[in-house]
Amino acid sequence: MSNTRASVEALLQPFTEQNEGTLDYHGLHGFLTALTICPIDLTEQVRNESIFDGKVELPAAIAIELNELIARMQTTIDRGFNDEDEGFSLSCESEELEDHDDEALANWCIGFMVAHFLDEDIWFGTNEQEVCELLLPIMLASGLFDDEQEFQDIRRDSKLTEDMCSQIPEVLMELYLIFNAPEEKKPHPSGKRRS
């Protein structure tokens, strides 16, 4: 996916330089992962406003290229969730999952939460309690909730924080099964329940 990544980064760079709220490559990957897990109907305009953090007028050529790159990324993401051998992987390197202060991981999680916020009702329509628990590591790593006491308490325990961040790929797989293959969802093995 390296060629896709280079193309996405080249396309987004002028926008990220102008507006720091624009999702970077990792943020876009997180955003598209959330939409793959829990698909919602989005117009291209709403999707782009989410990616670029506001209204944006894209030249036709850039809009076409962005659509092609997004389609390619979503295909790869969906394939990862359904590949028993390789499995799903985040756009950040695996070792970055251990570093809860890593910018790439934070950006990935921010992108995921941006998509989540577009329609929280769909996410919490069924299995609300379980979905809330599964989202906690992503919420924590995003840094968006650092003002809340619950997350401040978790961050005081660096080992717990690292453990939660390292669970994100597993959490994503469980979320994917809830929304896309509920009949295949396996119960948690004893001792694996997240706090």
PDB file of N, CA and C in Angstrom, residues 15 57-64:
ATOM      1  N   PHE A  15      -3.114  20.737   2.053  1.00  0.00           N
ATOM      2  CA  PHE A  15      -4.269  21.033   2.900  1.00  0.00           C
ATOM      3  C   PHE A  15      -3.905  20.958   4.380  1.00  0.00           C
ATOM      4  N   GLU A  57     -13.363  23.352  -1.640  1.00  0.00           N
ATOM      5  CA  GLU A  57     -13.651  23.220  -3.068  1.00  0.00           C
ATOM      6  C   GLU A  57     -12.448  22.562  -3.720  1.00  0.00           C
ATOM      7  N   LEU A  58     -12.587  21.314  -4.096  1.00  0.00           N
ATOM      8  CA  LEU A  58     -11.479  20.595  -4.705  1.00  0.00           C
ATOM      9  C   LEU A  58     -11.530  20.718  -6.223  1.00  0.00           C
ATOM     10  N   PRO A  59     -10.405  21.025  -6.854  1.00  0.00           N
ATOM     11  CA  PRO A  59     -10.355  20.966  -8.313  1.00  0.00           C
ATOM     12  C   PRO A  59     -10.789  19.584  -8.780  1.00  0.00           C
ATOM     13  N   ALA A  60     -11.414  19.506  -9.939  1.00  0.00           N
ATOM     14  CA  ALA A  60     -11.985  18.244 -10.428  1.00  0.00           C
ATOM     15  C   ALA A  60     -10.963  17.114 -10.431  1.00  0.00           C
ATOM     16  N   ALA A  61      -9.754  17.407 -10.881  1.00  0.00           N
ATOM     17  CA  ALA A  61      -8.731  16.352 -10.977  1.00  0.00           C
ATOM     18  C   ALA A  61      -8.368  15.807  -9.598  1.00  0.00           C
ATOM     19  N   ILE A  62      -8.275  16.700  -8.605  1.00  0.00           N
ATOM     20  CA  ILE A  62      -7.935  16.266  -7.248  1.00  0.00           C
ATOM     21  C   ILE A  62      -9.094  15.470  -6.645  1.00  0.00           C
ATOM     22  N   ALA A  63     -10.333  15.919  -6.902  1.00  0.00           N
ATOM     23  CA  ALA A  63     -11.501  15.205  -6.384  1.00  0.00           C
ATOM     24  C   ALA A  63     -11.557  13.784  -6.934  1.00  0.00           C
ATOM     25  N   ILE A  64     -11.278  13.637  -8.226  1.00  0.00           N
ATOM     26  CA  ILE A  64     -11.281  12.308  -8.848  1.00  0.00           C
ATOM     27  C   ILE A  64     -10.185  11.440  -8.254  1.00  0.00           C
TER      28      ILE A  64
END
